[in-house]
Short mmCIF file of C-alpha atoms in Angstrom, two decimals:
data_model
loop_
_atom_site.label_atom_id
_atom_site.label_comp_id
_atom_site.label_asym_id
_atom_site.label_seq_id
_atom_site.Cartn_x
_atom_site.Cartn_y
_atom_site.Cartn_z
CA UNK M 1 9.38 21.36 -4.92
CA UNK M 2 11.69 20.32 -2.19
CA UNK M 3 11.34 17.66 0.45
CA UNK M 4 9.03 19.95 2.45
CA UNK M 5 5.99 19.57 0.22
CA UNK M 6 2.72 21.34 0.43
CA UNK M 7 1.22 18.84 2.85
CA UNK M 8 4.30 18.82 5.10
CA UNK M 9 4.08 22.57 5.37
CA UNK M 10 0.51 22.42 6.35
CA UNK M 11 1.08 19.62 8.82
CA UNK M 12 3.89 21.53 10.55
CA UNK M 13 1.39 24.32 11.18
CA UNK M 14 -1.19 21.85 12.48
CA UNK M 15 1.36 20.25 14.79
CA UNK M 16 2.20 23.59 16.31
CA UNK M 17 -1.53 24.19 16.98
CA UNK M 18 -1.53 21.09 19.39
CA UNK M 19 -4.20 18.53 19.98
CA UNK M 20 -6.86 21.21 20.09
CA UNK M 21 -6.96 21.05 16.27
CA UNK M 22 -8.24 17.43 16.31
CA UNK M 23 -11.21 18.57 18.36
CA UNK M 24 -11.91 21.16 15.68
CA UNK M 25 -12.01 18.37 13.10
CA UNK M 26 -14.97 16.65 14.65
CA UNK M 27 -17.17 17.90 11.71
CA UNK M 28 -19.67 20.12 13.67
CA UNK M 29 -17.79 23.47 13.42
CA UNK M 30 -18.97 24.11 9.89
CA UNK M 31 -22.60 23.17 10.26
CA UNK M 32 -21.97 19.60 9.15
CA UNK M 33 -22.88 16.42 10.94
CA UNK M 34 -21.32 15.65 14.31
CA UNK M 35 -18.60 12.90 14.01
CA UNK M 36 -17.11 10.50 16.49
CA UNK M 37 -13.64 11.73 17.46
CA UNK M 38 -10.70 9.45 16.74
CA UNK M 39 -9.87 9.50 20.49
CA UNK M 40 -13.38 9.47 21.86
CA UNK M 41 -15.06 7.17 24.41
CA UNK M 42 -16.45 4.89 21.59
CA UNK M 43 -12.92 4.31 20.40
CA UNK M 44 -11.68 3.44 23.95
CA UNK M 45 -14.60 1.11 24.51
CA UNK M 46 -13.92 -0.78 21.25
CA UNK M 47 -10.19 -1.12 22.16
CA UNK M 48 -11.18 -2.60 25.52
CA UNK M 49 -13.40 -5.22 23.87
CA UNK M 50 -10.36 -6.46 21.81
CA UNK M 51 -9.35 -8.50 24.85
CA UNK M 52 -5.57 -8.49 24.59
CA UNK M 53 -3.09 -10.97 25.97
CA UNK M 54 -1.54 -8.42 28.32
CA UNK M 55 1.89 -8.76 26.67
CA UNK M 56 3.44 -5.49 25.59
CA UNK M 57 6.13 -5.19 22.83
CA UNK M 58 8.04 -2.01 23.20
CA UNK M 59 10.38 -0.72 20.48
CA UNK M 60 11.90 2.53 19.09
CA UNK M 61 11.64 3.60 15.50
CA UNK M 62 13.84 6.41 14.39
CA UNK M 63 12.98 8.08 11.01
CA UNK M 64 16.21 9.68 9.68
CA UNK M 65 18.28 10.22 6.65
CA UNK M 66 20.77 7.53 5.83
CA UNK M 67 23.03 5.89 3.32
CA UNK M 68 21.39 2.69 2.12
CA UNK M 69 23.14 -0.22 0.42
CA UNK M 70 20.93 -1.64 -2.38
CA UNK M 71 23.58 -4.30 -3.36
CA UNK M 72 26.01 -4.49 -6.31
CA UNK M 73 27.83 -1.36 -5.22
CA UNK M 74 24.66 0.69 -5.50
CA UNK M 75 24.15 3.01 -2.48
CA UNK M 76 21.63 5.83 -2.16
CA UNK M 77 20.88 8.52 0.32
CA UNK M 78 17.30 8.27 1.47
CA UNK M 79 15.11 8.32 4.66
CA UNK M 80 14.56 5.02 6.59
CA UNK M 81 13.63 3.61 9.91
CA UNK M 82 16.77 2.90 12.01
CA UNK M 83 19.06 3.05 8.97
CA UNK M 84 17.75 0.17 6.86
CA UNK M 85 15.22 -0.62 4.24
CA UNK M 86 13.05 -2.40 4.55
CA UNK M 87 13.03 -1.53 8.25
CA UNK M 88 13.45 -4.30 10.88
CA UNK M 89 10.51 -6.65 10.86
CA UNK M 90 8.09 -6.40 13.84
CA UNK M 91 6.61 -9.84 14.76
CA UNK M 92 3.99 -10.13 17.55
CA UNK M 93 1.19 -12.60 18.47
CA UNK M 94 -2.51 -11.67 17.96
CA UNK M 95 -3.79 -9.94 21.06
CA UNK M 96 -0.44 -8.41 22.00
CA UNK M 97 -0.08 -4.68 22.55
CA UNK M 98 2.44 -2.83 20.48
CA UNK M 99 4.04 0.24 22.00
CA UNK M 100 6.26 1.81 19.30
CA UNK M 101 7.89 5.10 20.00
CA UNK M 102 8.58 7.04 16.77
CA UNK M 103 11.55 9.63 16.84
CA UNK M 104 11.48 12.12 14.00
CA UNK M 105 15.04 12.94 12.96
CA UNK M 106 14.20 13.94 9.41
CA UNK M 107 15.90 17.09 8.11
CA UNK M 108 14.70 20.66 8.23
CA UNK M 109 10.98 21.02 9.40
CA UNK M 110 9.85 17.78 7.82
CA UNK M 111 6.94 16.13 9.72
CA UNK M 112 6.05 12.52 9.69
CA UNK M 113 3.90 9.78 11.17
CA UNK M 114 3.43 5.97 11.03
CA UNK M 115 0.32 4.30 9.52
CA UNK M 116 -0.15 0.57 10.45
CA UNK M 117 -1.36 -0.58 7.08
CA UNK M 118 -4.20 -3.12 7.16
CA UNK M 119 -4.65 -3.29 10.92
CA UNK M 120 -8.06 -2.76 12.47
CA UNK M 121 -6.71 -0.80 15.40
CA UNK M 122 -7.95 2.16 17.46
CA UNK M 123 -8.58 5.30 15.41
CA UNK M 124 -6.24 7.65 17.24
CA UNK M 125 -3.28 5.28 16.57
CA UNK M 126 -3.87 5.06 12.80
CA UNK M 127 -1.14 7.65 11.97
CA UNK M 128 -2.95 10.00 9.57
CA UNK M 129 -2.26 13.71 10.11
CA UNK M 130 -4.33 15.77 10.65
CA UNK M 131 -7.30 13.44 10.89
CA UNK M 132 -6.26 11.06 13.75
CA UNK M 133 -3.25 12.88 15.24
CA UNK M 134 -1.11 15.92 14.74
CA UNK M 135 1.96 15.37 12.67
CA UNK M 136 5.13 14.54 14.47
CA UNK M 137 7.46 17.46 14.21
CA UNK M 138 11.16 17.22 13.38
CA UNK M 139 13.08 16.57 16.57
CA UNK M 140 9.90 15.27 18.45
CA UNK M 141 8.40 11.90 19.09
CA UNK M 142 5.09 10.03 19.40
CA UNK M 143 4.27 6.67 20.95
CA UNK M 144 1.76 4.45 19.07
CA UNK M 145 0.09 2.04 21.49
CA UNK M 146 -2.60 -0.41 20.48
CA UNK M 147 -3.79 -4.02 20.57
CA UNK M 148 -3.15 -5.97 17.33
CA UNK M 149 -5.87 -8.67 17.52
CA UNK M 150 -6.10 -9.90 13.96
CA UNK M 151 -3.42 -12.36 12.65
CA UNK M 152 -1.94 -11.56 9.30
CA UNK M 153 0.70 -10.01 7.07
CA UNK M 154 0.90 -6.21 7.40
CA UNK M 155 3.43 -3.38 7.04
CA UNK M 156 3.85 0.18 8.22
CA UNK M 157 4.83 3.47 6.49
CA UNK M 158 4.33 7.24 6.89
CA UNK M 159 1.06 8.98 5.96
CA UNK M 160 2.53 12.42 5.20
CA UNK M 161 3.11 13.51 1.53
CA UNK M 162 4.85 10.99 -0.68
CA UNK M 163 7.14 9.75 2.09
CA UNK M 164 5.95 6.21 1.40
CA UNK M 165 8.17 6.28 -1.72
CA UNK M 166 11.28 6.60 0.23
CA UNK M 167 12.74 3.91 2.52
CA UNK M 168 10.39 4.48 5.41
CA UNK M 169 8.56 1.09 5.61
CA UNK M 170 8.90 -2.31 7.19
CA UNK M 171 6.84 -5.56 7.66
CA UNK M 172 4.53 -6.14 10.66
CA UNK M 173 3.64 -9.81 11.14
CA UNK M 174 0.88 -10.73 13.54
CA UNK M 175 1.11 -14.45 14.23
CA UNK M 176 -1.92 -16.69 14.86
CA UNK M 177 -1.49 -18.59 18.18
CA UNK M 178 -3.65 -21.26 16.64
CA UNK M 179 -1.98 -21.23 13.18
CA UNK M 180 -3.83 -23.70 10.93
CA UNK M 181 -1.33 -23.83 8.15
CA UNK M 182 1.44 -26.48 8.09
CA UNK M 183 4.89 -25.35 6.88
CA UNK M 184 8.54 -25.57 7.93
CA UNK M 185 10.00 -22.25 6.98
CA UNK M 186 8.83 -18.68 6.41
CA UNK M 187 10.17 -15.86 4.17
CA UNK M 188 8.88 -12.30 4.24
CA UNK M 189 9.20 -10.73 0.75
CA UNK M 190 8.94 -7.02 0.40
CA UNK M 191 8.59 -5.49 -3.11
CA UNK M 192 9.44 -1.90 -3.85
CA UNK M 193 9.90 0.53 -6.73
CA UNK M 194 12.89 2.93 -6.19
CA UNK M 195 13.98 6.23 -7.45
CA UNK M 196 15.00 8.16 -4.27
CA UNK M 197 18.58 9.26 -4.33
CA UNK M 198 19.06 7.92 -7.84
CA UNK M 199 17.09 10.27 -10.20
CA UNK M 200 15.78 12.62 -7.53
CA UNK M 201 13.34 12.49 -4.69
CA UNK M 202 9.68 11.40 -4.60
CA UNK M 203 8.85 15.07 -3.95
CA UNK M 204 10.64 16.00 -7.22
CA UNK M 205 8.61 13.32 -9.01
CA UNK M 206 5.34 14.57 -7.55
CA UNK M 207 6.15 18.13 -8.57
CA UNK M 208 6.67 17.14 -12.13
CA UNK M 209 3.64 14.89 -12.25
CA UNK M 210 1.46 17.57 -10.76
CA UNK M 211 2.04 19.76 -13.86
CA UNK M 212 0.07 17.20 -15.73
CA UNK M 213 -0.13 16.89 -19.56
CA UNK M 214 -2.73 19.50 -20.30
CA UNK M 215 -0.26 22.04 -21.50
CA UNK M 216 1.54 19.73 -23.88
CA UNK M 217 -0.02 20.38 -27.44
CA UNK M 218 2.35 18.28 -29.61
CA UNK M 219 0.02 17.05 -32.27
CA UNK M 220 -0.94 13.46 -32.92
CA UNK M 221 -4.15 11.79 -31.95
CA UNK M 222 -5.54 10.28 -28.72
CA UNK M 223 -6.76 11.41 -25.39
CA UNK M 224 -4.17 13.29 -23.22
CA UNK M 225 -5.82 12.08 -20.16
CA UNK M 226 -3.87 8.79 -20.52
CA UNK M 227 -0.28 8.23 -21.60
CA UNK M 228 -1.03 7.66 -25.28
CA UNK M 229 2.07 8.04 -27.43
CA UNK M 230 0.42 9.66 -30.37
CA UNK M 231 -1.43 12.17 -28.08
CA UNK M 232 1.91 13.13 -26.50
CA UNK M 233 3.74 13.49 -29.80
CA UNK M 234 6.26 10.83 -28.63
CA UNK M 235 7.53 8.08 -30.83
CA UNK M 236 7.58 4.55 -29.37
CA UNK M 237 11.32 4.52 -29.61
CA UNK M 238 11.57 7.66 -27.46
CA UNK M 239 9.13 6.49 -24.83
CA UNK M 240 11.78 4.93 -22.64
CA UNK M 241 9.47 2.23 -21.71
CA UNK M 242 12.20 0.22 -20.15
CA UNK M 243 11.79 2.43 -17.12
CA UNK M 244 15.39 3.75 -17.24
CA UNK M 245 16.81 7.10 -18.21
CA UNK M 246 15.06 10.23 -19.46
CA UNK M 247 12.85 10.43 -22.49
CA UNK M 248 14.43 12.90 -24.94
CA UNK M 249 11.67 12.47 -27.53
CA UNK M 250 9.44 15.05 -25.92
CA UNK M 251 9.57 18.61 -27.21
CA UNK M 252 8.25 21.58 -25.35
CA UNK M 253 8.98 23.05 -21.90
CA UNK M 254 8.05 20.01 -19.74
CA UNK M 255 10.91 18.00 -18.35
CA UNK M 256 10.17 14.26 -18.46
CA UNK M 257 12.61 13.11 -15.95
CA UNK M 258 10.10 11.04 -13.81
CA UNK M 259 6.97 10.68 -15.92
CA UNK M 260 6.89 7.19 -17.57
CA UNK M 261 5.44 6.97 -21.06
CA UNK M 262 4.08 3.95 -22.83
CA UNK M 263 3.60 1.61 -19.83
CA UNK M 264 0.60 -0.63 -20.67
CA UNK M 265 -0.78 -3.89 -19.27
CA UNK M 266 -3.77 -5.96 -20.25
CA UNK M 267 -3.98 -7.21 -16.64
CA UNK M 268 -4.31 -3.64 -15.50
CA UNK M 269 -6.76 -2.62 -18.13
CA UNK M 270 -4.36 -0.34 -20.14
CA UNK M 271 -2.12 2.29 -18.52
CA UNK M 272 0.11 0.69 -16.01
CA UNK M 273 1.67 3.61 -14.13
CA UNK M 274 2.95 7.12 -13.99
CA UNK M 275 6.49 6.94 -12.66
CA UNK M 276 9.75 5.90 -14.18
CA UNK M 277 11.87 3.91 -11.65
CA UNK M 278 15.57 3.03 -12.13
CA UNK M 279 15.32 0.12 -9.68
CA UNK M 280 12.83 -2.53 -8.53
CA UNK M 281 13.83 -4.09 -5.24
CA UNK M 282 13.04 -7.26 -3.35
CA UNK M 283 13.92 -6.99 0.30
CA UNK M 284 15.92 -3.81 -0.47
CA UNK M 285 18.20 -5.44 -3.12
CA UNK M 286 18.58 -4.89 -6.78
CA UNK M 287 18.45 -7.96 -9.09
CA UNK M 288 22.20 -7.84 -9.84
CA UNK M 289 23.01 -8.56 -6.24
CA UNK M 290 19.72 -10.17 -4.93
CA UNK M 291 18.44 -11.29 -1.60
CA UNK M 292 18.66 -15.04 -1.00
CA UNK M 293 16.55 -17.49 0.89
CA UNK M 294 18.38 -20.62 1.73
CA UNK M 295 16.36 -23.81 2.37
CA UNK M 296 16.20 -27.57 1.84
CA UNK M 297 14.54 -29.47 -0.95
CA UNK M 298 11.09 -30.79 -0.04
CA UNK M 299 10.50 -28.16 2.71
CA UNK M 300 7.29 -26.24 2.60
CA UNK M 301 7.76 -22.42 2.87
CA UNK M 302 5.35 -19.74 3.62
CA UNK M 303 6.08 -16.57 1.61
CA UNK M 304 4.44 -13.37 2.91
CA UNK M 305 4.56 -11.04 -0.05
CA UNK M 306 4.12 -7.23 0.50
CA UNK M 307 3.96 -4.61 -2.12
CA UNK M 308 5.40 -1.44 -0.53
CA UNK M 309 5.74 0.36 -3.89
CA UNK M 310 4.56 3.78 -4.75
CA UNK M 311 3.35 3.30 -8.38
CA UNK M 312 3.93 -0.31 -9.49
CA UNK M 313 1.90 -3.49 -9.55
CA UNK M 314 4.02 -6.59 -9.63
CA UNK M 315 3.44 -9.92 -11.30
CA UNK M 316 5.15 -12.47 -8.98
CA UNK M 317 6.34 -16.00 -9.81
CA UNK M 318 8.93 -18.48 -8.51
CA UNK M 319 10.73 -20.21 -11.29
CA UNK M 320 10.04 -23.97 -11.48
CA UNK M 321 7.33 -23.92 -8.86
CA UNK M 322 3.65 -23.48 -8.36
CA UNK M 323 2.30 -21.13 -5.68
CA UNK M 324 -0.64 -21.91 -3.38
CA UNK M 325 -2.43 -18.73 -2.36
CA UNK M 326 -3.66 -18.98 1.28
CA UNK M 327 -4.21 -15.40 2.37
CA UNK M 328 -4.69 -11.94 0.98
CA UNK M 329 -4.41 -8.80 3.12
CA UNK M 330 -4.11 -10.96 6.28
CA UNK M 331 -7.31 -12.94 5.80
CA UNK M 332 -7.56 -16.54 4.64
CA UNK M 333 -8.93 -17.56 1.31
CA UNK M 334 -9.97 -20.91 -0.26
CA UNK M 335 -6.55 -22.25 -1.36
CA UNK M 336 -5.75 -21.66 -5.02
CA UNK M 337 -2.75 -23.01 -6.88
CA UNK M 338 -1.41 -20.69 -9.50
CA UNK M 339 1.73 -19.98 -11.53
CA UNK M 340 1.79 -16.22 -10.66
CA UNK M 341 -0.11 -13.56 -8.88
CA UNK M 342 -0.65 -9.90 -9.49
CA UNK M 343 -0.18 -7.60 -6.42
CA UNK M 344 -1.01 -3.95 -6.36
CA UNK M 345 0.46 -1.27 -4.07
CA UNK M 346 -0.58 -1.92 -0.49
CA UNK M 347 -1.78 -5.51 -1.10
CA UNK M 348 -0.29 -8.55 0.61
CA UNK M 349 -0.42 -12.19 -0.32
CA UNK M 350 0.60 -15.30 1.62
CA UNK M 351 1.46 -18.36 -0.45
CA UNK M 352 2.78 -21.83 0.26
CA UNK M 353 5.47 -23.42 -1.94
CA UNK M 354 7.23 -26.85 -1.69
CA UNK M 355 10.83 -26.27 -2.69
CA UNK M 356 12.62 -28.20 -5.40
CA UNK M 357 16.34 -28.86 -5.49
CA UNK M 358 18.47 -26.16 -7.08
CA UNK M 359 18.66 -22.37 -7.43
CA UNK M 360 15.42 -20.62 -8.47
CA UNK M 361 14.60 -16.99 -9.23
CA UNK M 362 11.69 -15.22 -7.44
CA UNK M 363 10.76 -12.53 -9.92
CA UNK M 364 8.56 -9.60 -9.36
CA UNK M 365 7.81 -8.30 -12.92
CA UNK M 366 6.95 -4.52 -12.80
CA UNK M 367 3.64 -4.94 -14.59
CA UNK M 368 3.65 -3.09 -17.92
CA UNK M 369 6.98 -1.37 -17.23
CA UNK M 370 9.37 -3.84 -18.95
CA UNK M 371 11.57 -4.08 -15.70
CA UNK M 372 11.64 -6.35 -12.76
CA UNK M 373 12.98 -7.13 -9.30
CA UNK M 374 14.53 -10.48 -8.40
CA UNK M 375 15.52 -12.59 -5.38
CA UNK M 376 16.78 -16.22 -5.24
CA UNK M 377 15.75 -19.31 -3.53
CA UNK M 378 18.70 -21.74 -3.05
CA UNK M 379 18.19 -25.26 -1.89
CA UNK M 380 21.24 -26.89 -3.53
CA UNK M 381 24.14 -26.41 -5.93
CA UNK M 382 23.71 -24.77 -9.27
CA UNK M 383 24.43 -21.44 -11.13
CA UNK M 384 22.21 -18.47 -10.17
CA UNK M 385 20.17 -17.14 -13.02
CA UNK M 386 20.96 -13.67 -14.42
CA UNK M 387 19.13 -10.48 -13.20
CA UNK M 388 16.90 -10.26 -16.31
CA UNK M 389 15.60 -13.89 -16.16
CA UNK M 390 11.93 -14.29 -16.94
CA UNK M 391 10.60 -17.60 -15.74
CA UNK M 392 7.82 -19.20 -17.87
CA UNK M 393 5.47 -19.13 -14.80
CA UNK M 394 5.10 -15.33 -15.35
CA UNK M 395 3.07 -16.15 -18.48
CA UNK M 396 1.16 -19.03 -16.97
CA UNK M 397 -1.99 -18.91 -14.92
CA UNK M 398 -2.11 -15.43 -13.26
CA UNK M 399 -4.56 -14.82 -10.48
CA UNK M 400 -5.82 -11.58 -8.94
CA UNK M 401 -7.97 -11.06 -5.81
CA UNK M 402 -11.13 -10.97 -7.84
CA UNK M 403 -10.67 -14.67 -8.67
CA UNK M 404 -10.40 -15.73 -5.09
CA UNK M 405 -13.13 -16.75 -2.50
CA UNK M 406 -12.97 -15.98 1.26
CA UNK M 407 -12.51 -18.93 3.49
CA UNK M 408 -15.74 -20.03 5.22
CA UNK M 409 -14.69 -18.84 8.66
CA UNK M 410 -14.11 -15.20 7.62
CA UNK M 411 -16.79 -14.78 4.95
CA UNK M 412 -19.36 -12.13 5.86
CA UNK M 413 -22.93 -13.28 6.54
CA UNK M 414 -25.16 -12.26 3.66
CA UNK M 415 -27.02 -9.09 4.73
CA UNK M 416 -28.76 -6.18 2.99
CA UNK M 417 -26.63 -3.03 3.34
CA UNK M 418 -27.81 -0.33 5.68
CA UNK M 419 -25.65 2.28 3.87
CA UNK M 420 -24.41 2.48 0.30
CA UNK M 421 -21.80 4.94 -0.94
CA UNK M 422 -20.91 5.50 -4.52
CA UNK M 423 -17.15 6.13 -4.73
CA UNK M 424 -16.50 7.60 -8.14
CA UNK M 425 -12.75 7.62 -8.93
CA UNK M 426 -12.16 10.69 -11.12
CA UNK M 427 -9.38 12.62 -12.79
CA UNK M 428 -6.99 12.63 -15.74
CA UNK M 429 -3.30 12.74 -16.50
CA UNK M 430 -4.00 15.97 -18.35
CA UNK M 431 -4.63 17.84 -15.06
CA UNK M 432 -3.30 15.30 -12.62
CA UNK M 433 -6.45 16.14 -10.71
CA UNK M 434 -7.14 12.64 -9.12
CA UNK M 435 -10.13 12.79 -6.76
CA UNK M 436 -13.09 10.92 -5.18
CA UNK M 437 -16.50 11.94 -6.46
CA UNK M 438 -14.91 14.88 -8.24
CA UNK M 439 -13.55 16.46 -5.07
CA UNK M 440 -9.83 16.45 -4.36
CA UNK M 441 -9.21 15.80 -0.66
CA UNK M 442 -8.50 18.96 1.24
CA UNK M 443 -6.02 18.46 4.14
CA UNK M 444 -7.01 21.94 5.43
CA UNK M 445 -10.57 20.80 5.94
CA UNK M 446 -10.46 17.02 6.11
CA UNK M 447 -14.13 16.60 7.37
CA UNK M 448 -15.71 18.78 4.66
CA UNK M 449 -17.31 15.92 2.71
CA UNK M 450 -17.31 12.85 4.91
CA UNK M 451 -18.73 9.44 3.76
CA UNK M 452 -20.87 8.92 6.82
CA UNK M 453 -21.49 5.53 8.53
CA UNK M 454 -22.99 4.59 11.88
CA UNK M 455 -21.74 1.96 14.27
CA UNK M 456 -23.37 -1.46 13.62
CA UNK M 457 -24.25 -0.80 10.09
CA UNK M 458 -23.49 -3.08 7.12
CA UNK M 459 -21.90 -0.65 4.55
CA UNK M 460 -21.48 -1.16 0.79
CA UNK M 461 -18.94 0.85 -1.19
CA UNK M 462 -19.40 0.94 -4.98
CA UNK M 463 -16.03 1.87 -6.47
CA UNK M 464 -16.73 3.24 -9.94
CA UNK M 465 -13.56 3.98 -11.85
CA UNK M 466 -14.36 6.71 -14.44
CA UNK M 467 -10.66 7.23 -15.36
CA UNK M 468 -8.36 5.53 -17.81
CA UNK M 469 -6.02 4.35 -15.14
CA UNK M 470 -6.20 1.59 -12.45
CA UNK M 471 -6.33 2.43 -8.74
CA UNK M 472 -5.67 0.20 -5.69
CA UNK M 473 -8.22 1.43 -3.20
CA UNK M 474 -7.31 1.16 0.51
CA UNK M 475 -9.66 1.50 3.49
CA UNK M 476 -8.13 2.14 6.86
CA UNK M 477 -9.40 0.44 10.07
CA UNK M 478 -11.51 -2.22 8.46
CA UNK M 479 -11.49 -5.14 5.98
CA UNK M 480 -14.16 -5.38 3.37
CA UNK M 481 -15.31 -8.32 1.35
CA UNK M 482 -15.32 -8.21 -2.52
CA UNK M 483 -18.91 -9.00 -3.47
CA UNK M 484 -20.88 -11.69 -1.85
CA UNK M 485 -18.19 -14.46 -1.53
CA UNK M 486 -14.92 -12.73 -2.54
CA UNK M 487 -11.81 -12.33 -0.31
CA UNK M 488 -11.68 -10.07 2.81
CA UNK M 489 -9.28 -7.32 1.95
CA UNK M 490 -8.37 -3.70 2.77
CA UNK M 491 -6.76 -2.88 -0.55
CA UNK M 492 -8.16 -3.76 -3.93
CA UNK M 493 -7.44 -3.07 -7.65
CA UNK M 494 -10.18 -1.12 -9.39
CA UNK M 495 -9.57 -1.34 -13.23
CA UNK M 496 -10.22 1.52 -15.61
CA UNK M 497 -13.93 2.04 -16.56
CA UNK M 498 -14.91 -0.81 -14.17
CA UNK M 499 -17.08 -1.10 -10.95
CA UNK M 500 -16.10 -3.04 -7.89
CA UNK M 501 -18.52 -3.38 -4.95
CA UNK M 502 -17.30 -4.19 -1.40
CA UNK M 503 -19.09 -4.57 1.88
CA UNK M 504 -17.93 -4.27 5.50
CA UNK M 505 -19.38 -4.04 8.96
CA UNK M 506 -18.97 -0.66 10.74
CA UNK M 507 -17.56 -2.13 13.91
CA UNK M 508 -14.44 0.25 14.52
CA UNK M 509 -15.64 3.71 15.41
CA UNK M 510 -13.59 6.81 14.58
CA UNK M 511 -12.42 8.58 11.41
CA UNK M 512 -10.77 6.62 8.65
CA UNK M 513 -9.13 7.40 5.31
CA UNK M 514 -10.18 5.72 2.04
CA UNK M 515 -7.73 6.47 -0.75
CA UNK M 516 -5.77 5.23 -3.79
CA UNK M 517 -2.57 3.61 -2.59
CA UNK M 518 -0.71 4.97 -5.58
CA UNK M 519 1.36 7.38 -3.49
CA UNK M 520 1.12 10.11 -6.22
CA UNK M 521 -2.64 9.68 -6.88
CA UNK M 522 -3.37 9.86 -3.25
CA UNK M 523 -1.24 12.90 -2.62
CA UNK M 524 -2.88 14.65 -5.67
CA UNK M 525 -6.29 14.25 -3.93
CA UNK M 526 -7.73 10.80 -4.53
CA UNK M 527 -8.79 10.41 -0.89
CA UNK M 528 -11.96 10.60 1.15
CA UNK M 529 -12.88 10.33 4.91
CA UNK M 530 -15.10 7.55 6.11
CA UNK M 531 -16.45 8.92 9.39
CA UNK M 532 -18.75 7.52 12.04
CA UNK M 533 -21.60 9.69 12.86
CA UNK M 534 -21.70 10.76 16.55
#
């Protein structure tokens, strides 16, 4: 499979059909329920209610191939926004209007888009072809214009194929004009797992993963739906669990260039991931030549931590320091002091830390993968730690979102749900047939099986993970609350064989994706459409 994957080919055809295709996606052409269109009058009315400041921030974002410097003499060819990864940070104030013009300069006939991850914005600006817009063709452009009225830490990335796992992402910070936190400095920390231009492309990886494990009859015991070594006939010594190189312990016809074997984590309930990455980056830099935050002892710093990875959860700690969690996915929580936190793909955490005197490693341990990313905090003299340093805080008190509570001012009022949807997460590694409620999402018919809601309803989603892998489940256009008092989030980890219930208010009409934010699981079909009934 080359860079123009199955979804890109489809979207190119849809783009050529023009905006009329979106009208055909309203859900009533096949005898199903009529759905509110992403660009309908209800969407415009809701946008008007946001009550913006009137300030407009205009910028250009060019998606194009480029040669990227990851540090330490490591350069790669990838795709990025305006020639850098992460892309240039966008910073605006809540209530401001963002007018971002995307120019698609990607090669061949590659289509793309921009999804503004975590923002409750107008549906037709959400950047999800073919649901909310036609894909942006190569050589063409599209202007995203919307009011960003909720403060928080967000980021943006494409929503076409597995383009997320290239360099096409950047932070988006929406500042609170009445910021209640007290701190002197700020550092945006973007985590990423990287293979593009090193071992191949994300499309190459997806092509290999899509073959699954079903045809590999190699003896041994275990369930081939997971990554069990015995089931796969692979000895532990051949599992390449360090995340580097290619396993040569696998016999048979299947190439194992990208599929990671033997990655396990108790925090993630077992299997930690599918993909072997040669690098783990913090702010676009490898550990051998890390990004550095320079500060002063005693100053309080706000870290905005974003996991932009495709397949990796990170355990994050700052050597010699405690972290105080203040926000997750943009919304405040009751403050919690921890040694480390676990952050899945698509999640964001804000933490406060008071800096000591010296040089300290900020380490993002690739959970279960025996590899890590590293950056440095320097406030004084001292020798920098080596790239494989493992601060003791990584093995201290580790907190996940399920252990946090929403701050009082953002906690949803207790209310009986008007609508309940059971969201079964299904699939196996054997067939790489990841799906929601047993149905792999069909981009050719995106409104075939919508999860219906109505404006004004309190909705409960019961995520029931029937698989042997963990899934970070992301809802577009809304934030939900974990349980009755848990944090407000848009992305949450659902562990294997576990159930997580979340609630949200249906207050942003349109059509919205709900999907696993593992780039490869989502592309394989673990997506669904949450749609407002007309």
